[in-house]
PDB file of C-alpha atoms and ligand atoms in Angstrom:
ATOM      1  CA  MET R   1      15.364   0.763   1.948  1.00 96.00           C
ATOM      2  CA  ARG R   2      15.457   4.111   2.177  1.00 97.00           C
ATOM      3  CA  ILE R   3      12.023   6.458   1.600  1.00 98.00           C
ATOM      4  CA  ASP R   4      11.770   9.530   0.984  1.00 98.00           C
ATOM      5  CA  VAL R   5       8.688  11.557   1.549  1.00 98.00           C
ATOM      6  CA  VAL R   6       8.583  14.957  -0.289  1.00 98.00           C
ATOM      7  CA  THR R   7       5.118  16.386   1.578  1.00 98.00           C
ATOM      8  CA  LEU R   8       4.041  19.849   3.146  1.00 98.00           C
ATOM      9  CA  PHE R   9       2.773  17.749   6.381  1.00 98.00           C
ATOM     10  CA  PRO R  10       6.815  16.031   7.593  1.00 98.00           C
ATOM     11  CA  ASP R  11       4.960  15.316  10.810  1.00 97.00           C
ATOM     12  CA  PHE R  12       1.969  13.170   9.994  1.00 97.00           C
ATOM     13  CA  ILE R  13       4.320  11.017   8.088  1.00 97.00           C
ATOM     14  CA  ARG R  14       7.422  10.929  10.534  1.00 95.00           C
ATOM     15  CA  GLN R  15       4.096  10.239  13.173  1.00 93.00           C
ATOM     16  CA  SER R  16       2.474   7.302  10.636  1.00 90.00           C
ATOM     17  CA  ALA R  17       6.626   5.750  10.727  1.00 91.00           C
ATOM     18  CA  GLU R  18       7.157   5.304  13.413  1.00 91.00           C
ATOM     19  CA  LEU R  19       3.992   3.348  14.336  1.00 89.00           C
ATOM     20  CA  GLY R  20       3.867  -0.952  14.758  1.00 84.00           C
ATOM     21  CA  VAL R  21       5.934  -3.205  12.084  1.00 84.00           C
ATOM     22  CA  VAL R  22       7.057   0.160  10.834  1.00 87.00           C
ATOM     23  CA  GLY R  23       7.805   1.955  13.690  1.00 92.00           C
ATOM     24  CA  ARG R  24      10.225  -1.560  14.273  1.00 91.00           C
ATOM     25  CA  ALA R  25      11.487  -2.099  10.737  1.00 91.00           C
ATOM     26  CA  GLY R  26      12.919   1.926  10.948  1.00 90.00           C
ATOM     27  CA  GLU R  27      14.199   1.176  14.636  1.00 92.00           C
ATOM     28  CA  ARG R  28      16.006  -2.691  13.523  1.00 93.00           C
ATOM     29  CA  GLY R  29      17.970   0.087  10.304  1.00 93.00           C
ATOM     30  CA  LEU R  30      15.533  -2.178   8.313  1.00 93.00           C
ATOM     31  CA  MET R  31      13.941   0.829   6.699  1.00 95.00           C
ATOM     32  CA  GLN R  32      14.627   4.392   7.227  1.00 95.00           C
ATOM     33  CA  VAL R  33      11.767   7.128   6.458  1.00 96.00           C
ATOM     34  CA  ALA R  34      13.101  10.731   6.005  1.00 97.00           C
ATOM     35  CA  CYS R  35      10.808  13.885   4.853  1.00 98.00           C
ATOM     36  CA  TRP R  36      11.369  17.037   2.659  1.00 98.00           C
ATOM     37  CA  ASN R  37       9.024  19.713   3.200  1.00 98.00           C
ATOM     38  CA  PRO R  38       8.697  22.298   0.131  1.00 98.00           C
ATOM     39  CA  ARG R  39       8.017  25.056   1.850  1.00 97.00           C
ATOM     40  CA  ASP R  40      12.008  24.811   3.018  1.00 98.00           C
ATOM     41  CA  TYR R  41      12.576  25.497  -1.022  1.00 98.00           C
ATOM     42  CA  ALA R  42      10.385  28.140  -0.994  1.00 97.00           C
ATOM     43  CA  THR R  43      12.328  31.998  -1.990  1.00 94.00           C
ATOM     44  CA  ASP R  44       9.852  33.738  -2.243  1.00 91.00           C
ATOM     45  CA  ASN R  45       8.890  36.313   0.881  1.00 92.00           C
ATOM     46  CA  TYR R  46       5.670  34.302   1.660  1.00 93.00           C
ATOM     47  CA  ARG R  47       6.741  30.569   1.891  1.00 94.00           C
ATOM     48  CA  ARG R  48       4.604  30.583  -1.357  1.00 96.00           C
ATOM     49  CA  VAL R  49       3.731  26.675  -2.305  1.00 97.00           C
ATOM     50  CA  ASP R  50       0.957  27.002  -4.760  1.00 97.00           C
ATOM     51  CA  ASP R  51      -0.623  29.480  -6.802  1.00 97.00           C
ATOM     52  CA  ARG R  52      -4.008  29.671  -8.932  1.00 97.00           C
ATOM     53  CA  PRO R  53      -4.329  27.538 -11.991  1.00 97.00           C
ATOM     54  CA  PHE R  54      -4.308  28.308 -15.981  1.00 97.00           C
ATOM     55  CA  GLY R  55      -6.976  28.404 -16.807  1.00 97.00           C
ATOM     56  CA  GLY R  56      -9.215  29.172 -13.930  1.00 96.00           C
ATOM     57  CA  GLY R  57     -11.295  26.749 -11.527  1.00 95.00           C
ATOM     58  CA  PRO R  58     -11.719  25.834  -8.654  1.00 94.00           C
ATOM     59  CA  GLY R  59      -8.569  25.486  -5.803  1.00 94.00           C
ATOM     60  CA  MET R  60      -4.364  25.571  -6.332  1.00 96.00           C
ATOM     61  CA  LEU R  61      -1.764  23.647  -7.456  1.00 97.00           C
ATOM     62  CA  MET R  62       1.796  23.029  -6.321  1.00 97.00           C
ATOM     63  CA  LEU R  63       3.987  25.863  -7.576  1.00 97.00           C
ATOM     64  CA  ILE R  64       6.969  23.393  -9.912  1.00 98.00           C
ATOM     65  CA  ASP R  65      10.385  25.648  -7.906  1.00 98.00           C
ATOM     66  CA  PRO R  66       9.912  24.522  -4.322  1.00 98.00           C
ATOM     67  CA  LEU R  67       8.750  21.140  -5.394  1.00 98.00           C
ATOM     68  CA  ARG R  68      11.882  20.418  -8.044  1.00 98.00           C
ATOM     69  CA  ALA R  69      14.165  21.904  -5.447  1.00 98.00           C
ATOM     70  CA  CYS R  70      12.817  20.414  -2.317  1.00 98.00           C
ATOM     71  CA  LEU R  71      12.863  16.875  -4.842  1.00 98.00           C
ATOM     72  CA  ALA R  72      16.912  17.847  -5.635  1.00 98.00           C
ATOM     73  CA  ALA R  73      17.878  18.016  -2.250  1.00 98.00           C
ATOM     74  CA  ALA R  74      16.041  14.621  -1.488  1.00 98.00           C
ATOM     75  CA  ARG R  75      18.098  13.112  -3.990  1.00 98.00           C
ATOM     76  CA  GLN R  76      21.132  13.739  -3.121  1.00 97.00           C
ATOM     77  CA  ALA R  77      20.943  13.019   0.816  1.00 98.00           C
ATOM     78  CA  ALA R  78      21.842   9.425   0.260  1.00 97.00           C
ATOM     79  CA  PRO R  79      23.428   8.005  -3.133  1.00 97.00           C
ATOM     80  CA  GLU R  80      21.051   5.239  -4.505  1.00 96.00           C
ATOM     81  CA  PRO R  81      19.197   5.899  -7.374  1.00 96.00           C
ATOM     82  CA  ALA R  82      15.137   6.213  -6.517  1.00 98.00           C
ATOM     83  CA  PRO R  83      12.283   5.983  -8.855  1.00 98.00           C
ATOM     84  CA  VAL R  84       9.992   9.897  -7.994  1.00 98.00           C
ATOM     85  CA  ILE R  85       6.645   8.046  -7.286  1.00 98.00           C
ATOM     86  CA  TYR R  86       3.897  10.865  -7.388  1.00 98.00           C
ATOM     87  CA  LEU R  87       1.000   9.760  -5.671  1.00 98.00           C
ATOM     88  CA  SER R  88      -2.205  11.029  -6.967  1.00 97.00           C
ATOM     89  CA  PRO R  89      -5.663   9.785  -8.287  1.00 97.00           C
ATOM     90  CA  GLN R  90      -4.994   9.819 -11.608  1.00 97.00           C
ATOM     91  CA  GLY R  91      -2.372   7.106 -11.059  1.00 98.00           C
ATOM     92  CA  GLU R  92      -1.846   3.292 -11.592  1.00 98.00           C
ATOM     93  CA  ARG R  93      -3.489   1.478  -9.164  1.00 97.00           C
ATOM     94  CA  LEU R  94      -1.276  -0.004  -5.962  1.00 98.00           C
ATOM     95  CA  THR R  95      -1.422  -3.794  -5.510  1.00 96.00           C
ATOM     96  CA  GLN R  96       0.055  -6.173  -3.579  1.00 95.00           C
ATOM     97  CA  ARG R  97       2.088  -7.306  -6.992  1.00 95.00           C
ATOM     98  CA  LYS R  98       3.868  -3.391  -6.817  1.00 97.00           C
ATOM     99  CA  VAL R  99       4.224  -3.227  -3.155  1.00 97.00           C
ATOM    100  CA  ARG R 100       6.418  -6.196  -3.506  1.00 97.00           C
ATOM    101  CA  GLN R 101       8.119  -4.891  -6.895  1.00 98.00           C
ATOM    102  CA  LEU R 102       8.319  -1.615  -4.671  1.00 98.00           C
ATOM    103  CA  ALA R 103       9.864  -3.985  -1.661  1.00 97.00           C
ATOM    104  CA  ALA R 104      12.858  -4.798  -3.107  1.00 97.00           C
ATOM    105  CA  LEU R 105      14.369  -1.339  -3.905  1.00 98.00           C
ATOM    106  CA  PRO R 106      17.020   0.576  -2.470  1.00 98.00           C
ATOM    107  CA  ARG R 107      15.440   3.361  -2.201  1.00 98.00           C
ATOM    108  CA  LEU R 108      12.388   4.980  -3.709  1.00 98.00           C
ATOM    109  CA  ILE R 109      10.994   8.878  -3.149  1.00 98.00           C
ATOM    110  CA  LEU R 110       7.449   9.400  -2.980  1.00 98.00           C
ATOM    111  CA  LEU R 111       5.965  13.220  -3.677  1.00 98.00           C
ATOM    112  CA  CYS R 112       2.931  14.196  -2.091  1.00 98.00           C
ATOM    113  CA  GLY R 113       0.475  16.483  -3.998  1.00 97.00           C
ATOM    114  CA  ARG R 114      -1.860  18.624  -2.036  1.00 92.00           C
ATOM    115  CA  TYR R 115      -4.552  21.236  -3.296  1.00 89.00           C
ATOM    116  CA  GLU R 116      -5.678  20.360  -6.471  1.00 93.00           C
ATOM    117  CA  GLY R 117      -2.238  18.397  -7.319  1.00 94.00           C
ATOM    118  CA  ILE R 118       1.304  20.096  -8.788  1.00 97.00           C
ATOM    119  CA  ASP R 119       2.181  21.482 -12.158  1.00 98.00           C
ATOM    120  CA  GLU R 120       2.456  18.741 -15.165  1.00 98.00           C
ATOM    121  CA  ARG R 121       5.752  20.571 -15.867  1.00 98.00           C
ATOM    122  CA  LEU R 122       6.643  19.001 -12.028  1.00 98.00           C
ATOM    123  CA  VAL R 123       5.615  15.988 -13.730  1.00 98.00           C
ATOM    124  CA  ALA R 124       7.179  15.506 -16.498  1.00 98.00           C
ATOM    125  CA  SER R 125      10.097  16.280 -15.682  1.00 98.00           C
ATOM    126  CA  GLU R 126      10.618  14.910 -12.802  1.00 98.00           C
ATOM    127  CA  VAL R 127       8.158  11.796 -12.061  1.00 98.00           C
ATOM    128  CA  ASP R 128       8.636   8.535 -12.595  1.00 98.00           C
ATOM    129  CA  GLU R 129       5.723   6.639 -11.576  1.00 98.00           C
ATOM    130  CA  GLU R 130       2.349   7.632 -10.748  1.00 98.00           C
ATOM    131  CA  LEU R 131       0.984   5.498  -8.479  1.00 98.00           C
ATOM    132  CA  SER R 132      -3.036   5.196  -6.625  1.00 98.00           C
ATOM    133  CA  VAL R 133      -4.074   3.764  -3.388  1.00 98.00           C
ATOM    134  CA  GLY R 134      -8.163   3.594  -4.818  1.00 98.00           C
ATOM    135  CA  ASP R 135     -10.100   5.452  -6.611  1.00 98.00           C
ATOM    136  CA  TYR R 136     -11.703   8.174  -4.975  1.00 97.00           C
ATOM    137  CA  VAL R 137      -9.624  11.816  -3.907  1.00 97.00           C
ATOM    138  CA  LEU R 138      -7.822  12.483  -0.900  1.00 97.00           C
ATOM    139  CA  SER R 139      -7.039  15.882   0.453  1.00 96.00           C
ATOM    140  CA  GLY R 140      -3.807  15.368  -0.128  1.00 97.00           C
ATOM    141  CA  GLY R 141      -0.907  12.230  -0.743  1.00 98.00           C
ATOM    142  CA  GLU R 142       0.073  11.885   1.844  1.00 98.00           C
ATOM    143  CA  LEU R 143      -2.376   9.178   3.377  1.00 98.00           C
ATOM    144  CA  GLY R 144      -1.429   7.655   0.328  1.00 98.00           C
ATOM    145  CA  ALA R 145       2.411   7.050   1.129  1.00 98.00           C
ATOM    146  CA  ALA R 146       1.264   6.296   4.574  1.00 97.00           C
ATOM    147  CA  ILE R 147      -0.016   3.299   2.825  1.00 97.00           C
ATOM    148  CA  VAL R 148       3.170   2.654   0.782  1.00 97.00           C
ATOM    149  CA  ILE R 149       5.410   2.741   3.840  1.00 97.00           C
ATOM    150  CA  ASP R 150       3.522   0.240   5.535  1.00 95.00           C
ATOM    151  CA  ALA R 151       2.440  -1.811   2.954  1.00 96.00           C
ATOM    152  CA  VAL R 152       6.913  -1.759   1.479  1.00 96.00           C
ATOM    153  CA  GLY R 153       7.867  -1.721   4.948  1.00 95.00           C
ATOM    154  CA  ARG R 154       6.265  -4.642   6.712  1.00 93.00           C
ATOM    155  CA  LEU R 155       8.047  -6.904   3.658  1.00 95.00           C
ATOM    156  CA  GLN R 156      11.485  -5.950   4.504  1.00 93.00           C
ATOM    157  CA  GLU R 157      12.829  -9.200   6.102  1.00 88.00           C
ATOM    158  CA  GLY R 158      13.140  -9.336   9.343  1.00 87.00           C
ATOM    159  CA  ALA R 159      10.106  -6.887  10.084  1.00 86.00           C
ATOM    160  CA  LEU R 160       7.938  -9.058  11.164  1.00 83.00           C
ATOM    161  CA  HIS R 161       8.338 -11.262  14.069  1.00 77.00           C
ATOM    162  CA  HIS R 162       6.910 -14.814  11.675  1.00 66.00           C
ATOM    163  CA  ALA R 163       8.145 -14.341   8.599  1.00 55.00           C
ATOM    164  CA  GLU R 164       5.663 -16.474   6.906  1.00 53.00           C
ATOM    165  CA  SER R 165       3.223 -14.084   7.578  1.00 68.00           C
ATOM    166  CA  ALA R 166       4.240 -12.120   4.493  1.00 69.00           C
ATOM    167  CA  THR R 167       4.291 -15.039   2.211  1.00 66.00           C
ATOM    168  CA  GLN R 168       1.147 -16.531   3.894  1.00 65.00           C
ATOM    169  CA  ASP R 169      -0.984 -12.815   3.476  1.00 70.00           C
ATOM    170  CA  SER R 170      -4.343 -12.531   1.567  1.00 70.00           C
ATOM    171  CA  PHE R 171      -3.055 -11.063  -1.617  1.00 76.00           C
ATOM    172  CA  GLU R 172       0.255 -12.937  -1.979  1.00 71.00           C
ATOM    173  CA  ASP R 173      -1.080 -15.690  -4.148  1.00 87.00           C
ATOM    174  CA  GLY R 174      -3.880 -13.152  -5.556  1.00 92.00           C
ATOM    175  CA  LEU R 175      -6.576 -14.303  -3.415  1.00 96.00           C
ATOM    176  CA  LEU R 176      -8.670 -12.786  -0.342  1.00 97.00           C
ATOM    177  CA  ASP R 177      -7.664 -14.305   2.621  1.00 97.00           C
ATOM    178  CA  CYS R 178      -9.281 -17.461   4.786  1.00 98.00           C
ATOM    179  CA  PRO R 179     -10.951 -17.103   7.442  1.00 98.00           C
ATOM    180  CA  HIS R 180      -9.044 -17.169  10.786  1.00 98.00           C
ATOM    181  CA  TYR R 181     -10.473 -18.326  14.497  1.00 98.00           C
ATOM    182  CA  THR R 182      -8.400 -18.262  18.225  1.00 98.00           C
ATOM    183  CA  ARG R 183      -9.905 -18.832  21.147  1.00 98.00           C
ATOM    184  CA  PRO R 184     -12.422 -20.079  22.732  1.00 98.00           C
ATOM    185  CA  VAL R 185     -13.715 -22.866  20.999  1.00 98.00           C
ATOM    186  CA  GLU R 186     -17.298 -22.826  21.958  1.00 98.00           C
ATOM    187  CA  HIS R 187     -18.427 -19.217  22.224  1.00 98.00           C
ATOM    188  CA  GLU R 188     -21.903 -18.281  21.472  1.00 98.00           C
ATOM    189  CA  LEU R 189     -21.127 -16.679  18.634  1.00 98.00           C
ATOM    190  CA  GLY R 190     -20.082 -19.859  16.980  1.00 98.00           C
ATOM    191  CA  THR R 191     -18.079 -23.031  17.029  1.00 98.00           C
ATOM    192  CA  VAL R 192     -14.330 -23.063  15.375  1.00 98.00           C
ATOM    193  CA  PRO R 193     -14.793 -25.005  12.363  1.00 98.00           C
ATOM    194  CA  GLU R 194     -13.588 -28.542  13.324  1.00 98.00           C
ATOM    195  CA  VAL R 195     -10.610 -29.323  10.852  1.00 98.00           C
ATOM    196  CA  LEU R 196      -8.735 -26.205  12.168  1.00 98.00           C
ATOM    197  CA  ARG R 197      -8.025 -28.001  15.580  1.00 98.00           C
ATOM    198  CA  SER R 198      -7.712 -31.209  13.581  1.00 98.00           C
ATOM    199  CA  GLY R 199      -4.130 -31.325  13.864  1.00 98.00           C
ATOM    200  CA  ASP R 200      -3.971 -32.584  10.192  1.00 98.00           C
ATOM    201  CA  HIS R 201      -2.014 -30.290   8.214  1.00 98.00           C
ATOM    202  CA  ALA R 202      -2.508 -31.411   4.688  1.00 98.00           C
ATOM    203  CA  ALA R 203      -6.571 -30.629   5.948  1.00 98.00           C
ATOM    204  CA  ILE R 204      -6.005 -28.093   7.557  1.00 98.00           C
ATOM    205  CA  ALA R 205      -4.014 -26.152   4.320  1.00 98.00           C
ATOM    206  CA  ARG R 206      -6.748 -27.256   2.169  1.00 98.00           C
ATOM    207  CA  TRP R 207      -9.459 -26.100   3.757  1.00 98.00           C
ATOM    208  CA  ARG R 208      -7.453 -22.370   4.401  1.00 98.00           C
ATOM    209  CA  ARG R 209      -7.159 -22.570   0.424  1.00 98.00           C
ATOM    210  CA  GLN R 210     -10.681 -23.713  -0.247  1.00 98.00           C
ATOM    211  CA  GLN R 211     -11.692 -21.147   1.662  1.00 98.00           C
ATOM    212  CA  ALA R 212      -9.853 -18.413  -0.155  1.00 98.00           C
ATOM    213  CA  LEU R 213     -10.898 -19.457  -2.873  1.00 98.00           C
ATOM    214  CA  GLY R 214     -14.701 -18.821  -2.280  1.00 98.00           C
ATOM    215  CA  ARG R 215     -14.596 -15.661  -0.617  1.00 98.00           C
ATOM    216  CA  THR R 216     -12.520 -14.823  -4.073  1.00 98.00           C
ATOM    217  CA  TRP R 217     -14.898 -15.979  -6.018  1.00 98.00           C
ATOM    218  CA  LEU R 218     -17.562 -14.547  -4.147  1.00 98.00           C
ATOM    219  CA  ARG R 219     -16.752 -11.380  -3.033  1.00 97.00           C
ATOM    220  CA  ARG R 220     -13.600 -10.611  -6.024  1.00 97.00           C
ATOM    221  CA  PRO R 221     -14.460 -12.024  -9.442  1.00 97.00           C
ATOM    222  CA  ASP R 222     -12.606  -9.960 -10.925  1.00 96.00           C
ATOM    223  CA  LEU R 223      -9.515 -11.092  -8.716  1.00 96.00           C
ATOM    224  CA  LEU R 224     -10.478 -14.746  -9.575  1.00 95.00           C
ATOM    225  CA  ALA R 225     -10.424 -14.074 -13.604  1.00 93.00           C
ATOM    226  CA  ARG R 226      -6.627 -12.710 -13.715  1.00 92.00           C
ATOM    227  CA  ILE R 227      -4.857 -16.028 -11.837  1.00 93.00           C
ATOM    228  CA  SER R 228      -4.980 -19.135 -13.506  1.00 94.00           C
ATOM    229  CA  LEU R 229      -6.097 -22.150 -11.432  1.00 96.00           C
ATOM    230  CA  SER R 230      -4.702 -26.092 -10.769  1.00 97.00           C
ATOM    231  CA  LYS R 231      -6.607 -28.728 -10.924  1.00 98.00           C
ATOM    232  CA  ALA R 232      -6.510 -29.199  -7.345  1.00 98.00           C
ATOM    233  CA  ASP R 233      -7.169 -25.480  -6.976  1.00 98.00           C
ATOM    234  CA  GLN R 234     -10.440 -26.443  -9.586  1.00 98.00           C
ATOM    235  CA  ALA R 235     -11.835 -29.077  -7.430  1.00 98.00           C
ATOM    236  CA  LEU R 236     -11.260 -27.246  -4.331  1.00 98.00           C
ATOM    237  CA  LEU R 237     -13.446 -23.963  -5.733  1.00 98.00           C
ATOM    238  CA  GLU R 238     -16.310 -26.206  -7.270  1.00 98.00           C
ATOM    239  CA  ALA R 239     -16.621 -28.171  -3.844  1.00 98.00           C
ATOM    240  CA  PHE R 240     -17.650 -25.122  -2.744  1.00 98.00           C
ATOM    241  CA  ARG R 241     -19.828 -24.059  -5.190  1.00 98.00           C
ATOM    242  CA  ARG R 242     -21.773 -27.224  -4.654  1.00 98.00           C
ATOM    243  CA  ASP R 243     -21.589 -26.514  -0.702  1.00 97.00           C
ATOM    244  CA  TRP R 244     -22.406 -22.844  -1.696  1.00 97.00           C
ATOM    245  CA  LEU R 245     -25.599 -23.604  -3.974  1.00 96.00           C
ATOM    246  CA  ALA R 246     -26.475 -26.031  -2.499  1.00 95.00           C
TER     247      ALA R 246
HETATM  248  N1  4G3 Z 301      -5.896   7.817  -4.543  1.00 96.26           N
HETATM  249  C1  4G3 Z 301      -5.024   7.887  -4.556  1.00 96.26           C
HETATM  250  O1  4G3 Z 301      -4.018   7.591  -4.314  1.00 96.26           O
HETATM  251  C2  4G3 Z 301      -4.950   9.502  -4.230  1.00 96.26           C
HETATM  252  C3  4G3 Z 301      -3.959  10.652  -5.155  1.00 96.26           C
HETATM  253  C4  4G3 Z 301      -3.740  11.803  -3.789  1.00 96.26           C
HETATM  254  C5  4G3 Z 301      -4.818  12.274  -3.850  1.00 96.26           C
HETATM  255  N2  4G3 Z 301      -4.701  13.815  -3.764  1.00 96.26           N
HETATM  256  C6  4G3 Z 301      -4.028  14.499  -3.451  1.00 96.26           C
HETATM  257  C7  4G3 Z 301      -3.931  15.199  -4.911  1.00 96.26           C
HETATM  258  C8  4G3 Z 301      -2.700  15.497  -5.759  1.00 96.26           C
HETATM  259  C9  4G3 Z 301      -2.712  15.328  -7.241  1.00 96.26           C
HETATM  260  C10 4G3 Z 301      -3.832  15.095  -7.955  1.00 96.26           C
HETATM  261  C11 4G3 Z 301      -5.468  14.900  -7.240  1.00 96.26           C
HETATM  262  O2  4G3 Z 301      -6.774  15.851  -7.605  1.00 96.26           O
HETATM  263  C12 4G3 Z 301      -4.806  15.205  -5.981  1.00 96.26           C
HETATM  264  N3  4G3 Z 301      -6.387  11.722  -3.311  1.00 96.26           N
HETATM  265  C13 4G3 Z 301      -6.063  10.175  -4.073  1.00 96.26           C
END
C-alpha cells in the first residue's frame, strides 16, 4: 500500500511513520509513505499557503492553489488511483470497519488541514471523503493522518508478528477487548484468573468472549446495540449480567 500525505509538517508524518509496526511495514515494503508540502507549491514570493476567511471570523484558512498544485503532484507520483481523504472534525467518524476498508486499497492520499481548515471549493472539487478521528478539534489534521497510517499499516499482511493479533483485535468484531494477563500468576495486585491457566482452550475462548461482551455492555452499550448477538453470546452476556448484578 502507498500513502501520500499532503501536509505542512512532513517531518512529523515521516517520524510517526518510521516507528514500530508501521516502520516495520515500511522496511518490509508493505507500505510506502510519501509527504508533499503545499508550501513547495506556493507561487508568490512569500510562499503563502493561508489567508484570512471571507466574512470575518478568527484564524486563517488554507489557500486553494498551493493545495491544488500539491495534490496534483502527489497524484501523479504513482500510477494507482487513490481517494483523497481530508482529515477534519466535519468528517465521517473513523471506525475499525472503515480502517479495514482503507487497508484493502492500493493507495490513499491524506490531506491535512491546518488553521481553521481549507477553502470549501477545494474540498468540493478534490476531496473524495472527509474523515474525523474523534469529536474534538486539533491544531491540524496531521495527528489524524498518523492515526490512519498506523491503523491501516498494522493491518497490512505481514506487518504484525502474529497475524491473528490483527484478527483478534478489539473492535474487530464490534466489541471491546477482554482483559489480558501475563506473569506472575500471583501478585500483590491480584491473581491471574484460573481459567486462563487451565489449558482448556474452549473454556478460555468462552471466558474471553464473555468478558468482551460484558465489558462492551458496561462501557459501550452503543456498540452492543449495533450488533446482533448469537444465542450463545446472549447466554454468555446474560450470565455476566446476573453475576455483575448479584
Ligand atoms: N477530529 C479530527 O479528525 C480533526 C481533524 C483536523 C483537525 N484540525 C484541522 C482542521 C481541519 C479542518 C477543519 C478544522 O476546523 C480543523 N482537528 C480535528
